[in-house]
Short mmCIF file of C-alpha atoms and ligand atoms in Angstrom, two decimals:
data_model
loop_
_atom_site.label_atom_id
_atom_site.label_comp_id
_atom_site.label_asym_id
_atom_site.label_seq_id
_atom_site.Cartn_x
_atom_site.Cartn_y
_atom_site.Cartn_z
CA MET O 1 3.04 50.38 165.66
CA HIS O 2 2.81 49.04 162.20
CA ALA O 3 2.71 45.07 162.34
CA ASP O 4 5.23 44.39 159.80
CA HIS O 5 7.38 46.86 161.33
CA LYS O 6 7.26 44.81 164.63
CA ARG O 7 8.31 41.87 163.02
CA VAL O 8 11.51 43.20 161.08
CA ILE O 9 12.23 44.36 164.85
CA ASP O 10 11.51 40.61 166.10
CA LYS O 11 13.70 39.39 163.10
CA TYR O 12 16.81 41.46 163.45
CA PRO O 13 19.39 39.03 164.28
CA ARG O 14 20.80 39.70 167.75
CA PRO O 15 24.72 39.96 167.32
CA GLN O 16 26.09 37.18 168.35
CA ASN O 17 29.85 38.37 168.63
CA LYS O 18 32.08 41.81 168.67
CA ASN O 19 31.94 41.85 164.63
CA GLU O 20 28.27 41.43 164.33
CA VAL O 21 27.91 44.22 166.91
CA ARG O 22 30.20 46.38 164.56
CA SER O 23 28.29 45.72 161.60
CA PHE O 24 24.69 46.80 163.54
CA LEU O 25 26.45 49.67 165.04
CA GLY O 26 27.78 50.54 161.64
CA MET O 27 24.38 50.60 160.13
CA ILE O 28 22.58 52.29 162.57
CA SER O 29 25.34 55.18 163.34
CA TYR O 30 24.50 56.22 159.72
CA PHE O 31 21.57 57.78 161.07
CA ARG O 32 23.26 59.06 164.46
CA GLN O 33 22.27 62.61 163.69
CA TYR O 34 18.59 61.57 164.05
CA VAL O 35 18.49 59.61 167.04
CA PRO O 36 18.71 62.06 170.00
CA LEU O 37 21.07 61.15 172.72
CA PHE O 38 22.49 58.13 170.19
CA ALA O 39 25.81 57.70 172.16
CA LYS O 40 24.32 57.14 175.37
CA ARG O 41 21.44 54.94 174.22
CA ALA O 42 24.28 52.86 172.18
CA GLU O 43 26.71 52.84 174.95
CA ASN O 44 25.73 49.43 176.23
CA ILE O 45 26.32 47.89 173.03
CA SER O 46 29.17 49.93 171.99
CA LYS O 47 31.28 49.07 174.91
CA LEU O 48 31.16 45.47 173.61
CA VAL O 49 33.62 46.09 170.90
CA ARG O 50 36.27 47.81 172.79
CA GLU O 51 39.43 45.48 172.96
CA LYS O 52 39.35 44.90 176.75
CA GLU O 53 35.63 44.06 177.15
CA ILE O 54 34.51 40.48 176.86
CA PHE O 55 31.55 39.74 174.59
CA ARG O 56 28.47 39.47 176.92
CA TRP O 57 24.99 39.96 175.81
CA GLU O 58 22.85 40.72 178.84
CA GLN O 59 19.39 42.63 179.40
CA GLU O 60 20.91 46.08 179.41
CA GLN O 61 22.34 45.11 175.75
CA GLU O 62 19.49 43.68 174.75
CA ASP O 63 16.96 46.79 175.67
CA ALA O 64 19.30 49.09 173.93
CA PHE O 65 19.45 46.79 170.96
CA GLN O 66 15.51 46.99 170.85
CA ASP O 67 15.56 50.73 171.39
CA LEU O 68 17.96 51.24 168.82
CA LYS O 69 16.15 49.20 166.39
CA SER O 70 12.76 51.01 166.57
CA THR O 71 14.24 53.95 165.90
CA LEU O 72 15.56 52.73 162.44
CA LEU O 73 12.09 51.89 161.71
CA SER O 74 9.93 55.10 162.67
CA PRO O 75 10.10 58.78 161.61
CA PRO O 76 12.30 60.73 161.52
CA ILE O 77 14.53 58.36 159.94
CA LEU O 78 11.99 56.59 157.92
CA LYS O 79 10.65 58.81 155.07
CA TYR O 80 7.49 59.08 152.97
CA PRO O 81 8.38 58.92 149.33
CA ASP O 82 8.80 62.38 147.26
CA PHE O 83 7.59 61.35 143.55
CA ARG O 84 9.56 64.72 142.57
CA GLN O 85 13.10 63.48 143.81
CA PRO O 86 14.99 60.98 142.51
CA PHE O 87 14.91 57.56 143.86
CA PHE O 88 17.80 55.02 145.16
CA LEU O 89 17.73 51.76 145.66
CA ALA O 90 20.96 49.96 147.57
CA THR O 91 20.84 46.45 147.08
CA ASP O 92 22.99 43.99 148.69
CA ALA O 93 23.20 39.83 148.70
CA SER O 94 25.09 37.65 151.18
CA GLY O 95 25.51 33.96 151.15
CA THR O 96 21.77 33.24 152.74
CA GLY O 97 20.05 36.44 151.87
CA ILE O 98 19.16 39.90 149.48
CA GLY O 99 18.25 43.07 150.88
CA ALA O 100 17.42 46.23 149.50
CA ALA O 101 17.07 49.78 150.98
CA LEU O 102 14.87 52.50 149.05
CA LEU O 103 15.92 55.77 149.77
CA GLN O 104 15.76 59.36 148.85
CA GLU O 105 17.98 62.08 149.48
CA ARG O 106 16.76 64.77 152.62
CA GLU O 107 19.00 67.63 152.87
CA GLY O 108 22.08 66.04 151.46
CA LYS O 109 21.51 62.67 153.14
CA LEU O 110 20.19 59.31 151.66
CA MET O 111 17.38 58.38 154.00
CA PRO O 112 15.24 55.45 153.98
CA ILE O 113 11.65 55.00 152.42
CA SER O 114 11.38 51.39 152.88
CA PHE O 115 13.67 48.16 153.75
CA SER O 116 12.96 44.91 152.26
CA SER O 117 14.90 41.48 152.50
CA ARG O 118 14.30 37.97 151.63
CA THR O 119 16.33 34.61 152.15
CA LEU O 120 17.60 33.00 149.24
CA THR O 121 16.60 29.49 148.18
CA ASP O 122 19.12 26.40 148.33
CA THR O 123 19.34 26.94 144.52
CA GLU O 124 19.86 30.35 144.79
CA ARG O 125 22.50 30.06 147.39
CA ARG O 126 24.80 28.19 144.88
CA TYR O 127 24.49 30.92 142.40
CA SER O 128 27.87 32.70 141.71
CA THR O 129 28.17 36.31 143.88
CA THR O 130 27.46 38.22 141.00
CA LYS O 131 24.70 36.56 140.04
CA ARG O 132 22.99 36.61 143.71
CA GLU O 133 24.00 40.53 143.40
CA ALA O 134 22.14 40.65 140.24
CA LEU O 135 19.09 38.79 141.86
CA ALA O 136 19.08 41.22 144.73
CA VAL O 137 18.50 43.96 142.27
CA VAL O 138 15.87 42.42 140.00
CA TRP O 139 13.92 41.52 142.99
CA ALA O 140 14.18 45.18 144.59
CA LEU O 141 13.22 46.51 141.56
CA ARG O 142 10.16 44.26 141.33
CA ASN O 143 9.39 45.00 144.89
CA TYR O 144 9.29 48.55 144.25
CA ARG O 145 7.99 48.54 141.18
CA TYR O 146 4.81 50.51 142.37
CA LEU O 147 6.99 53.27 143.57
CA VAL O 148 9.71 53.35 141.11
CA LEU O 149 8.62 52.60 137.66
CA GLY O 150 8.65 55.68 135.57
CA TYR O 151 10.48 57.71 137.75
CA ASP O 152 14.37 58.41 138.04
CA VAL O 153 16.05 55.04 140.13
CA THR O 154 19.61 54.69 140.73
CA ILE O 155 20.97 51.38 142.22
CA LEU O 156 23.69 51.37 144.59
CA THR O 157 25.55 48.49 144.87
CA ASP O 158 28.98 47.51 146.21
CA HIS O 159 29.46 44.80 143.49
CA GLN O 160 31.31 46.41 140.74
CA PRO O 161 30.53 43.77 138.12
CA LEU O 162 27.15 44.44 137.94
CA SER O 163 27.64 47.90 136.54
CA ALA O 164 29.03 46.52 133.42
CA LEU O 165 26.45 43.89 133.66
CA PHE O 166 23.32 46.21 132.71
CA ARG O 167 25.57 48.69 130.81
CA ASP O 168 27.32 46.41 128.17
CA THR O 169 25.73 43.94 125.56
CA LEU O 170 23.46 41.53 127.19
CA PRO O 171 24.71 38.59 128.96
CA ASP O 172 23.36 34.98 127.75
CA GLY O 173 21.02 33.16 130.07
CA GLN O 174 19.19 33.99 133.17
CA LEU O 175 21.50 37.07 133.64
CA GLY O 176 20.42 38.45 130.06
CA ARG O 177 17.15 37.69 131.05
CA TRP O 178 16.92 39.64 134.43
CA ALA O 179 19.01 42.56 132.44
CA VAL O 180 15.76 43.04 130.20
CA LEU O 181 13.58 42.66 132.93
CA CYS O 182 15.40 45.53 134.55
CA GLN O 183 15.49 47.68 131.28
CA GLU O 184 11.80 48.62 131.84
CA TYR O 185 12.95 50.52 134.88
CA ASN O 186 15.60 52.10 132.95
CA PRO O 187 17.83 52.45 135.95
CA LYS O 188 21.26 53.95 136.55
CA ILE O 189 23.72 51.89 138.39
CA LYS O 190 26.32 53.26 140.42
CA TYR O 191 29.13 51.70 142.41
CA ILE O 192 29.48 52.39 146.02
CA GLN O 193 32.01 51.18 148.84
CA GLY O 194 31.13 48.57 150.53
CA LYS O 195 31.27 50.13 154.12
CA LEU O 196 28.57 52.77 152.74
CA ASN O 197 26.29 50.15 151.70
CA VAL O 198 25.72 49.08 155.19
CA LEU O 199 21.84 49.36 154.73
CA ALA O 200 21.49 46.93 152.47
CA ASP O 201 24.26 44.51 153.58
CA ASN O 202 22.72 43.96 156.99
CA LEU O 203 19.42 43.58 155.73
CA SER O 204 20.63 40.56 153.19
CA ARG O 205 21.78 38.96 156.54
CA ILE O 206 18.36 39.09 158.48
CA ASP O 207 17.02 35.90 158.53
CA LEU O 208 13.28 35.86 157.58
CA ASP O 209 12.89 32.22 157.00
CA ASP O 210 9.71 31.50 158.52
CA ASN O 211 9.42 27.71 157.08
CA ASN O 212 9.14 29.48 153.71
CA PRO O 213 12.39 30.33 151.83
CA ARG O 214 10.61 32.77 149.67
CA ASN O 215 9.10 34.79 152.11
CA LYS O 216 9.39 38.42 151.39
CA SER O 217 8.87 41.10 153.44
CA LEU O 218 8.43 44.90 152.79
CA TYR O 219 8.71 47.52 155.56
CA SER O 220 7.99 51.00 154.81
CA LEU O 221 5.64 53.45 156.40
CA ASP O 222 2.18 52.11 155.61
CA ASP O 223 2.42 50.19 152.26
CA GLU O 224 -0.95 50.31 151.56
CA LEU O 225 -1.39 53.92 151.56
CA PHE O 226 1.43 54.53 149.32
CA VAL O 227 -0.24 52.50 146.57
CA ASP O 228 -3.30 54.90 146.93
CA GLU O 229 -1.10 58.08 147.00
CA ILE O 230 0.42 56.92 143.87
CA ALA O 231 -3.06 57.05 142.17
CA LEU O 232 -3.94 60.25 143.89
CA VAL O 233 -0.81 62.20 143.96
CA GLN O 234 -0.94 65.64 142.28
CA PRO O 235 0.70 65.95 138.73
CA ALA O 236 3.98 66.35 139.67
CA GLU O 237 7.34 66.66 137.66
CA GLY O 238 7.90 63.41 138.13
CA ARG O 239 4.77 62.12 136.81
CA THR O 240 5.12 64.07 134.04
CA ALA O 241 8.36 62.52 133.18
CA HIS O 242 6.56 59.01 133.34
CA ILE O 243 4.31 60.19 130.73
CA ARG O 244 6.85 61.91 128.47
CA ALA O 245 9.03 58.81 128.94
CA TYR O 246 6.32 56.38 126.86
CA PRO O 247 5.25 57.38 124.30
CA LYS O 248 8.36 59.21 123.76
CA PRO O 249 8.10 62.58 122.40
CA ASP O 250 10.23 62.18 119.29
CA ILE O 251 8.08 59.50 117.79
CA TRP O 252 4.84 59.78 119.61
CA ASP O 253 2.62 63.45 119.13
CA SER O 254 0.92 63.35 122.43
CA SER O 255 -1.64 66.01 120.72
CA GLU O 256 -2.55 63.27 118.52
CA LEU O 257 -3.26 60.90 121.19
CA ILE O 258 -5.32 63.33 123.38
CA LYS O 259 -7.34 64.07 120.12
CA LEU O 260 -8.13 60.55 119.29
CA GLN O 261 -8.80 59.78 123.04
CA LYS O 262 -11.48 62.68 123.02
CA GLY O 263 -12.86 60.75 119.92
CA ASP O 264 -13.74 57.65 121.38
CA PRO O 265 -17.25 57.92 122.88
CA GLU O 266 -16.14 54.84 125.66
CA LEU O 267 -13.23 56.98 126.51
CA ARG O 268 -15.11 60.41 126.53
CA LYS O 269 -17.78 58.70 128.78
CA ILE O 270 -14.93 57.69 131.09
CA VAL O 271 -13.56 61.47 131.07
CA ARG O 272 -16.80 63.20 131.68
CA GLU O 273 -17.31 60.93 134.71
CA ILE O 274 -13.66 60.96 135.61
CA ALA O 275 -14.53 61.62 139.58
CA GLN O 276 -16.74 57.93 139.32
CA HIS O 277 -13.48 56.04 137.61
CA ARG O 278 -11.10 55.47 140.57
CA ASP O 279 -8.76 53.72 138.05
CA PHE O 280 -8.46 56.41 135.70
CA PHE O 281 -7.14 59.82 135.96
CA LEU O 282 -5.95 62.55 133.27
CA GLU O 283 -2.65 63.89 133.58
CA GLY O 284 -2.56 67.38 131.43
CA GLU O 285 -4.99 66.33 129.19
CA VAL O 286 -4.06 62.40 128.63
CA LEU O 287 -5.93 59.71 129.91
CA HIS O 288 -4.33 57.09 132.18
CA LYS O 289 -5.57 54.14 133.93
CA VAL O 290 -4.20 52.39 137.11
CA VAL O 291 -3.93 48.54 136.29
CA GLU O 292 -3.44 46.05 138.84
CA VAL O 293 -0.58 43.48 137.99
CA MET O 294 0.55 40.31 139.93
CA ARG O 295 4.30 40.00 140.26
CA CYS O 296 5.83 37.41 142.46
CA GLY O 297 2.68 36.98 144.33
CA VAL O 298 2.30 40.43 145.23
CA THR O 299 -0.36 43.10 143.43
CA HIS O 300 1.21 46.10 141.90
CA LYS O 301 -0.55 49.23 140.86
CA ASN O 302 1.08 50.18 137.47
CA ILE O 303 0.16 53.55 135.33
CA THR O 304 -0.60 52.95 131.83
CA VAL O 305 -1.44 55.35 129.02
CA VAL O 306 -4.70 54.50 127.63
CA ILE O 307 -4.85 53.72 124.00
CA PRO O 308 -7.79 54.11 121.57
CA PRO O 309 -8.44 51.51 119.10
CA THR O 310 -7.42 53.70 116.37
CA LEU O 311 -3.77 54.27 117.95
CA ARG O 312 -3.60 50.42 119.06
CA VAL O 313 -1.25 49.24 115.91
CA LYS O 314 0.86 52.40 116.52
CA ALA O 315 1.17 51.95 120.16
CA ILE O 316 2.49 48.04 119.54
CA LYS O 317 4.50 49.26 117.07
CA LEU O 318 6.10 51.66 119.57
CA CYS O 319 6.91 48.79 122.18
CA HIS O 320 8.21 46.57 119.05
CA HIS O 321 10.87 49.10 117.61
CA THR O 322 12.20 51.81 119.81
CA ILE O 323 15.39 53.62 118.78
CA ASP O 324 17.20 52.34 121.97
CA GLU O 325 15.94 48.68 122.01
CA GLY O 326 15.46 47.62 118.10
CA HIS O 327 12.82 45.07 117.18
CA CYS O 328 11.98 43.06 119.82
CA GLY O 329 10.16 39.60 119.49
CA VAL O 330 6.43 38.86 120.17
CA ASP O 331 7.19 37.79 124.21
CA ARG O 332 9.14 41.13 125.03
CA THR O 333 6.94 43.29 123.00
CA TYR O 334 3.60 41.89 124.73
CA ILE O 335 5.30 42.77 128.40
CA LYS O 336 6.12 46.33 127.27
CA VAL O 337 2.57 46.66 125.67
CA LYS O 338 1.15 45.61 129.33
CA SER O 339 3.34 47.74 131.06
CA ARG O 340 2.67 50.80 129.32
CA PHE O 341 -0.44 51.02 127.82
CA HIS O 342 -4.02 50.15 128.64
CA LEU O 343 -5.69 48.79 125.12
CA VAL O 344 -8.96 49.91 124.90
CA GLY O 345 -11.69 47.44 122.85
CA ILE O 346 -9.61 44.29 122.55
CA SER O 347 -9.62 41.30 124.62
CA ASN O 348 -6.64 39.23 123.24
CA VAL O 349 -4.03 41.67 123.50
CA LYS O 350 -1.12 38.96 122.84
CA ALA O 351 -2.57 37.84 119.57
CA GLU O 352 -2.80 41.32 118.30
CA VAL O 353 0.91 41.89 119.30
CA GLN O 354 1.66 38.64 117.41
CA GLU O 355 0.10 39.91 114.46
CA VAL O 356 1.80 43.28 114.61
CA VAL O 357 5.41 42.03 115.12
CA GLN O 358 5.25 39.17 112.49
CA SER O 359 4.33 41.68 110.14
CA CYS O 360 6.90 44.05 110.72
CA GLU O 361 8.72 44.72 107.25
CA ALA O 362 11.71 45.74 108.66
CA CYS O 363 11.62 42.15 110.92
CA MET O 364 10.53 40.25 107.70
CA SER O 365 13.47 41.62 105.31
CA ALA O 366 15.95 41.03 108.14
CA ASN O 367 14.69 37.42 107.78
CA GLY O 368 14.15 37.44 111.84
CA ARG O 369 17.68 38.16 112.48
CA PRO O 370 18.99 41.78 113.55
CA PRO O 371 20.76 43.04 110.68
CA ARG O 372 24.85 42.73 110.60
CA PRO O 373 26.48 45.94 111.62
CA VAL O 374 28.21 47.78 108.38
CA PRO O 375 32.03 47.51 108.82
CA LEU O 376 34.23 50.52 109.19
CA LEU O 377 35.70 52.15 106.18
CA THR O 378 39.00 53.70 106.17
CA TYR O 379 39.72 57.16 104.19
CA PRO O 380 43.32 58.04 102.75
CA LEU O 381 44.88 60.50 104.79
CA PRO O 382 45.04 63.55 103.33
CA SER O 383 48.19 65.20 102.76
CA VAL O 384 47.27 68.84 103.18
CA PRO O 385 44.49 71.19 105.18
CA TRP O 386 41.11 70.98 103.36
CA GLU O 387 42.28 68.58 100.58
CA SER O 388 38.91 66.75 101.46
CA THR O 389 36.13 67.46 103.30
CA SER O 390 33.44 64.92 104.27
CA MET O 391 29.75 65.56 105.42
CA ASP O 392 26.79 63.39 106.81
CA LEU O 393 23.09 63.63 106.85
CA LEU O 394 21.08 62.96 110.18
CA GLY O 395 17.19 62.62 110.27
CA PRO O 396 14.47 63.22 110.48
CA LEU O 397 14.63 65.12 113.73
CA PRO O 398 11.83 65.48 116.39
CA VAL O 399 10.08 68.87 116.04
CA THR O 400 10.71 70.60 119.25
ZN1 ZN U 501 10.70 44.63 113.79
#
């Protein structure tokens, strides 16, 4: 058995009362159809919740508890990720911890790919509920960055205010910064009833505190293998979507990118010897690089588009000014550049980003401030049909 799986089994809290028994059974029952002889195997535990039964935890309960937990962390319940399918990330926060379950639909049912949880620091425990729930989302996205970035991911939360948080105008302070971090993943947020969020809810209550409150644990089928699989996976629809998303086809002509990549001697050499460069791969004809990034003390692999020197400024501008996000500052532009592109032949990316951002004409004319929205105008009401007509112009539109 994988060492991490063993650990989560050790750490899952033994129910201390009837309520905790109900909570555990609620989680495990979700998968009952995948556990052979479920009712029989759960019997010794489920009888504890009967009204007349006194809560008494003995060896037979302990055995059933360990048995059921181990089913949760092995096939057929735990699945390998399928990059052609959308991901779902169920997150939850309790007063003491945050938990997440990465899920995908299999035969009409959401099945787990990986579980993770961590305890909250003393400071985090004093956060408001919304802030703890938001922290769970940011943390979960970062945890699974190497799996979900560039793919379709939906956050499942039982905390309704979160959906507004990531949809409306950005809030101030830390919540706002977190919302910006999340934008990179472009997640959808879906509210689900608390009782449906049993996985994440239970995970947020696991005490993994090994003298290190920030101790983070991931449990999935051979994490190391997943990371390799990302670089080796055959081009699938999901992956193509990643490349189509950045650069976006409406503002970037990928044939231009391919032509200029091929025109660069250094990149041409890499393409010729692609088999020897494990970090590089071709998707269609576009050269990509898998780069390692450290986040929260964990190394993640990130897929980036390789940018030849001739396209460098254009790539930075693309990150600085996008249709949906407007003109961002140096730091945010830099983060976006680093996460999407691998700029060839340059050592100080930040300085280059700074130069491009600071010389942006639109930013300069707005004097560093975003332009004020134009006030809405009213027209006099016509008295008869066709008394007046209006038209508007839109464009330029992308060539399809
Ligand atoms: Zn600008």
